PDB file of C-alpha atoms in Angstrom:
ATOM      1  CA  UNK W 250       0.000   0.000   0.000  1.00 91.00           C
ATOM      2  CA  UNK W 251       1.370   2.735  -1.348  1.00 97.00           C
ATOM      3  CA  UNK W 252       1.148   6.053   0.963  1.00 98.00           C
ATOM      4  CA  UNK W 253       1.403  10.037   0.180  1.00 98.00           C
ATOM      5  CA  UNK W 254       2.453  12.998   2.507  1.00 98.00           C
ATOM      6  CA  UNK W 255       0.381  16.009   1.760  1.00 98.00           C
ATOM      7  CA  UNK W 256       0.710  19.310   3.221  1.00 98.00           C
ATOM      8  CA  UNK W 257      -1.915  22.134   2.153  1.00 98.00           C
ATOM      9  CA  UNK W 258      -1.981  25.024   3.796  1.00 98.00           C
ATOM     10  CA  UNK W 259      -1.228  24.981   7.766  1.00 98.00           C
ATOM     11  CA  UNK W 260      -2.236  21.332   7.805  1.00 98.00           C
ATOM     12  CA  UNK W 261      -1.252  17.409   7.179  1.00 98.00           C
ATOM     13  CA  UNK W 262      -2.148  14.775   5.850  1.00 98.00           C
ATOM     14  CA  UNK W 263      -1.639  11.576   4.633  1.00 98.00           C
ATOM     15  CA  UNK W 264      -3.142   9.104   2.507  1.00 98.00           C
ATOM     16  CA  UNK W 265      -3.420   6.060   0.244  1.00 98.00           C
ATOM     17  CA  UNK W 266      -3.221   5.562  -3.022  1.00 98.00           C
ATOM     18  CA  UNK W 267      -6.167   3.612  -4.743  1.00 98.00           C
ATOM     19  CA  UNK W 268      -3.254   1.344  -6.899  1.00 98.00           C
ATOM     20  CA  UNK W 269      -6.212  -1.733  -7.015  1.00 98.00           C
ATOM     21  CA  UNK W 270      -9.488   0.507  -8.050  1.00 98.00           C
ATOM     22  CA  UNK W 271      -7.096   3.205 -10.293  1.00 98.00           C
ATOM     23  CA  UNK W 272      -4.081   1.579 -11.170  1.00 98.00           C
ATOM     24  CA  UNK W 273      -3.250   3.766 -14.383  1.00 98.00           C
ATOM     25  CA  UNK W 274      -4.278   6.793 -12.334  1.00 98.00           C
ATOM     26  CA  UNK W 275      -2.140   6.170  -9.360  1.00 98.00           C
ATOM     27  CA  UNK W 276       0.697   5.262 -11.649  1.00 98.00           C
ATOM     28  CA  UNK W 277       1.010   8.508 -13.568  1.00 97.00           C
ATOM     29  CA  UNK W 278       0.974  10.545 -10.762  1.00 98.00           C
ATOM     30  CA  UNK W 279       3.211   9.076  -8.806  1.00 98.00           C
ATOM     31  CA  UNK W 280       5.486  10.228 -11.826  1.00 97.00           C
ATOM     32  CA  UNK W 281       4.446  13.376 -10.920  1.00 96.00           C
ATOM     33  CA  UNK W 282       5.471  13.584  -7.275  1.00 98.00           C
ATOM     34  CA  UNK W 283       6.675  15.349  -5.006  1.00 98.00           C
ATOM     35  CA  UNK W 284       4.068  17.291  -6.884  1.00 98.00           C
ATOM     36  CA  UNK W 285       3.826  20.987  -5.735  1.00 98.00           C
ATOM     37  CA  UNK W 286       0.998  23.565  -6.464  1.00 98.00           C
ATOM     38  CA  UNK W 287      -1.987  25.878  -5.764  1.00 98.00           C
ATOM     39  CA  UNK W 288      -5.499  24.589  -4.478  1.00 98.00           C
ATOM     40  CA  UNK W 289      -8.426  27.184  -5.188  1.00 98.00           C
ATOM     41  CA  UNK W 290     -12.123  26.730  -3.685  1.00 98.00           C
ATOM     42  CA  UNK W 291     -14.464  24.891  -6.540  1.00 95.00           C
ATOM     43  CA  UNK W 292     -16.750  27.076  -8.377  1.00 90.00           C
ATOM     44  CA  UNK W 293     -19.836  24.412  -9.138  1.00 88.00           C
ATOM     45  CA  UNK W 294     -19.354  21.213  -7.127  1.00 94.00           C
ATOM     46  CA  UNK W 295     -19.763  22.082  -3.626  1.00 95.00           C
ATOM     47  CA  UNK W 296     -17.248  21.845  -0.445  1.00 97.00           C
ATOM     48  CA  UNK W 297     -13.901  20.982  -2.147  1.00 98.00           C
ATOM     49  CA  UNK W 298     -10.864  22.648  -3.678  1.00 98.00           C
ATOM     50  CA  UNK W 299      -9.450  21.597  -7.090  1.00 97.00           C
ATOM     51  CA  UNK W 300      -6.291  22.309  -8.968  1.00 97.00           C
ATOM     52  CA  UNK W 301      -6.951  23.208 -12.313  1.00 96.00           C
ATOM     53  CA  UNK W 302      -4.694  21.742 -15.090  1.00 95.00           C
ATOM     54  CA  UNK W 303      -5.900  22.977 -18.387  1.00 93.00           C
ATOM     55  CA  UNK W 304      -5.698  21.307 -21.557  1.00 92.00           C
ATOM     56  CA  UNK W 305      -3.019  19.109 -19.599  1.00 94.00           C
ATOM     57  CA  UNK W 306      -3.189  15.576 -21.524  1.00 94.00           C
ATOM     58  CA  UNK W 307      -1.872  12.784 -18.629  1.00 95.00           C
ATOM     59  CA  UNK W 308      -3.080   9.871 -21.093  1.00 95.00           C
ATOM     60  CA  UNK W 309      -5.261   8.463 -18.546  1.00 97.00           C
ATOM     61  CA  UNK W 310      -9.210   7.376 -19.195  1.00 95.00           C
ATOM     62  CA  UNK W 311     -11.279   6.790 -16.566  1.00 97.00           C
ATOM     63  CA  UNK W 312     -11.225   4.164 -14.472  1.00 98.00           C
ATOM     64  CA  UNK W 313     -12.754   4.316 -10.711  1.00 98.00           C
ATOM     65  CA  UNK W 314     -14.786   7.532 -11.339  1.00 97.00           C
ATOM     66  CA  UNK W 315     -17.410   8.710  -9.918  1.00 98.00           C
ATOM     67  CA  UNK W 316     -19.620  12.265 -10.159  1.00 97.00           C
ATOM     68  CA  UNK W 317     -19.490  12.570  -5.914  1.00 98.00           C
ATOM     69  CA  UNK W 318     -16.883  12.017  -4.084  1.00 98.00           C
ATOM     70  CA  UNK W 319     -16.752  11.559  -0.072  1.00 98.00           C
ATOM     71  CA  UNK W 320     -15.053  13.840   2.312  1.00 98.00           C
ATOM     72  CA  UNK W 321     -11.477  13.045   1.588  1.00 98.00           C
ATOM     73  CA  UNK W 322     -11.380  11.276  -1.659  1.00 98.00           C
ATOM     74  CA  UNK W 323      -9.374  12.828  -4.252  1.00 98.00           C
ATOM     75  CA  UNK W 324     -10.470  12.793  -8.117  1.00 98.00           C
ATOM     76  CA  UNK W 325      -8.408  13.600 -10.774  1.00 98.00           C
ATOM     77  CA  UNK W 326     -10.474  14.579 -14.172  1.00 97.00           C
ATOM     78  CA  UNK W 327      -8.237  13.082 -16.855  1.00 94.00           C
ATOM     79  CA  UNK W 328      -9.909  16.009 -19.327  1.00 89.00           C
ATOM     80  CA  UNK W 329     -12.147  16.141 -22.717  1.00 84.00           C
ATOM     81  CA  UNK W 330     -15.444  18.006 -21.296  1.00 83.00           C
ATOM     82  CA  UNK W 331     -14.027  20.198 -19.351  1.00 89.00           C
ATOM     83  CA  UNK W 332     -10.256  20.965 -18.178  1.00 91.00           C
ATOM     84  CA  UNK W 333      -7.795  18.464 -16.812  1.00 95.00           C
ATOM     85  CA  UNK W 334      -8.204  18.739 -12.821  1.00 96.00           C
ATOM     86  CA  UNK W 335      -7.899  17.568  -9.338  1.00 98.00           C
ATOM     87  CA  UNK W 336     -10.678  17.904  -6.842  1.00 98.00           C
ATOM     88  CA  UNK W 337     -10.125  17.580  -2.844  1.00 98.00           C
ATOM     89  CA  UNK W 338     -14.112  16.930  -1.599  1.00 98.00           C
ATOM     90  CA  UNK W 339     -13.783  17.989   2.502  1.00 98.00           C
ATOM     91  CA  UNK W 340     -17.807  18.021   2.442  1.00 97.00           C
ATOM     92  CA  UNK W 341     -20.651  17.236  -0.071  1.00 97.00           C
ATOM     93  CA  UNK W 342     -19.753  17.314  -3.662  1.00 97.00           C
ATOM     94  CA  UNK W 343     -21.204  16.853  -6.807  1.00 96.00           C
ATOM     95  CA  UNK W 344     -18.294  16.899  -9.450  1.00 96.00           C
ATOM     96  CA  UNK W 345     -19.246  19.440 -11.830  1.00 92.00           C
ATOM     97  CA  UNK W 346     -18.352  22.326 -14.911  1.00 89.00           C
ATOM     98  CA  UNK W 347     -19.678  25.138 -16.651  1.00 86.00           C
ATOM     99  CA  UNK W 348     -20.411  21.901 -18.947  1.00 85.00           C
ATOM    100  CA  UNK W 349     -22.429  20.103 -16.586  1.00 89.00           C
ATOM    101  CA  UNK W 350     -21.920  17.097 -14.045  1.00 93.00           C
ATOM    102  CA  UNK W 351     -17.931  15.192 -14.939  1.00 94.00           C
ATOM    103  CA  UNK W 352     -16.790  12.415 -12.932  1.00 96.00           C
ATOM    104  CA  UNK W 353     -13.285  11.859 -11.956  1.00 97.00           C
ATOM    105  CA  UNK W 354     -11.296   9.082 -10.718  1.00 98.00           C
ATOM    106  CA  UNK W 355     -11.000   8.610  -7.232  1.00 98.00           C
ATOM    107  CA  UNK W 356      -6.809   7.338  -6.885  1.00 98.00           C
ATOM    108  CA  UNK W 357      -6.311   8.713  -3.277  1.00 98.00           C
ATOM    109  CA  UNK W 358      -8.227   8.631  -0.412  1.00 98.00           C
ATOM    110  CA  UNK W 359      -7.113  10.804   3.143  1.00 98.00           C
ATOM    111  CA  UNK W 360      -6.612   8.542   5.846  1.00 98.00           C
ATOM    112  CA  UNK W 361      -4.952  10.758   8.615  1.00 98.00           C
ATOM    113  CA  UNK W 362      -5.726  14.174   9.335  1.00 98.00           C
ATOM    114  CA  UNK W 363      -9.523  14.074   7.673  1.00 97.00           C
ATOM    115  CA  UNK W 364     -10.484  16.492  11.016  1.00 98.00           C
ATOM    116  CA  UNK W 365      -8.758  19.360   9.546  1.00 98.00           C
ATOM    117  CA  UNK W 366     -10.050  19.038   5.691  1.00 98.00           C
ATOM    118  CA  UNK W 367     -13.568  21.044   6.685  1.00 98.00           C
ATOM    119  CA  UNK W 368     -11.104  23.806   7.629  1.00 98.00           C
ATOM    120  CA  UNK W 369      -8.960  23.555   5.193  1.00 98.00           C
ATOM    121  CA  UNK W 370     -11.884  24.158   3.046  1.00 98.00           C
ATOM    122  CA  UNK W 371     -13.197  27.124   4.834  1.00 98.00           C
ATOM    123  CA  UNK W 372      -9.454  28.900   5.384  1.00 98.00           C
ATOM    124  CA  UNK W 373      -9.475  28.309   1.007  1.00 98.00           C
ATOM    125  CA  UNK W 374     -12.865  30.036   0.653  1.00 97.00           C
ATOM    126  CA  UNK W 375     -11.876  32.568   2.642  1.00 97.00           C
ATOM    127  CA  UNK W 376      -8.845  33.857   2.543  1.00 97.00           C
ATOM    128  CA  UNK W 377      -7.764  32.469  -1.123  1.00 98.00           C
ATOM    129  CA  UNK W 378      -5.294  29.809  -2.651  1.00 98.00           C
ATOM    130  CA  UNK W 379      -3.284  27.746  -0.701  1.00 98.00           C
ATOM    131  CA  UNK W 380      -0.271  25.808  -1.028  1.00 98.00           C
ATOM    132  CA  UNK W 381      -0.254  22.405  -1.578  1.00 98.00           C
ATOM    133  CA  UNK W 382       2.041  19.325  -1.497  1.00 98.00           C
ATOM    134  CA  UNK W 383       2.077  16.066  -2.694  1.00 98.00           C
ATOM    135  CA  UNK W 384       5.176  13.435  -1.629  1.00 98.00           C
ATOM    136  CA  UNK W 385       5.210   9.775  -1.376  1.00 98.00           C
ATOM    137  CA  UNK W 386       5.032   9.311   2.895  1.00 95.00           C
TER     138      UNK W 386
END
């Protein structure tokens, strides 16, 4: 079981990659890490914060997607409808665009440190980006 360190913001985290349910997904971005960014608060999909990647092409269909993820599930949108993204649910989400309702696949799940995701999420609404992390644990 493969594990990831991820610091956003003031807080920690850690959790596991989904290698059996998203194999391809978990694969390519662990080619990615330590993987460093910018969250921002979603604009249609609820209570999470996404990274938006653009017209980023990872190569990756979906596999293990779904349209709502659970607080502290992480979905990565491998593009086509709507931009290449990540999405960080910390409360009720329905994955969603300009375009409509997307699904994502869910790779990594929080498994420590899912008491401080609600505010995480507020401190992004709030008071803007945040920094985020991403290294193998």
């Amino acid at each position: 079981m493969t594990m990831v360190q991820i610091t956003a913001g003031p807080y920690e985290f850690e959790a596991r990659l989904e290698e059996v349910a998203a194999p391809k997904t978990c694969a390519r971005f662990k080619e990615l890490l330590p993987y460093r960014e910018r969250i921002i608060h979603v604009r249609w999909s609820g209570e999470g914060c996404w990274i938006p990647l653009g017209d980023l092409d990872l190569g990756l269909d979906f596999e293990n997607n779904t349209s709502y993820p659970a607080p502290g599930e992480i979905i990565l949108f491998p593009g086509g409808l709507s931009e290449t993204e990540f999405l960080i649910a910390y409360g009720p989400v329905c994955f969603a665009s300009k375009a409509g309702q997307l699904s994502g696949n869910h790779f990594l799940t929080i498994t420590k440190g899912k008491e401080n995701l609600q505010a995480l999420g507020k401190l992004t609404l709030w008071e803007g980006a945040q920094e985020i992390l991403f290294k193998l644990a």
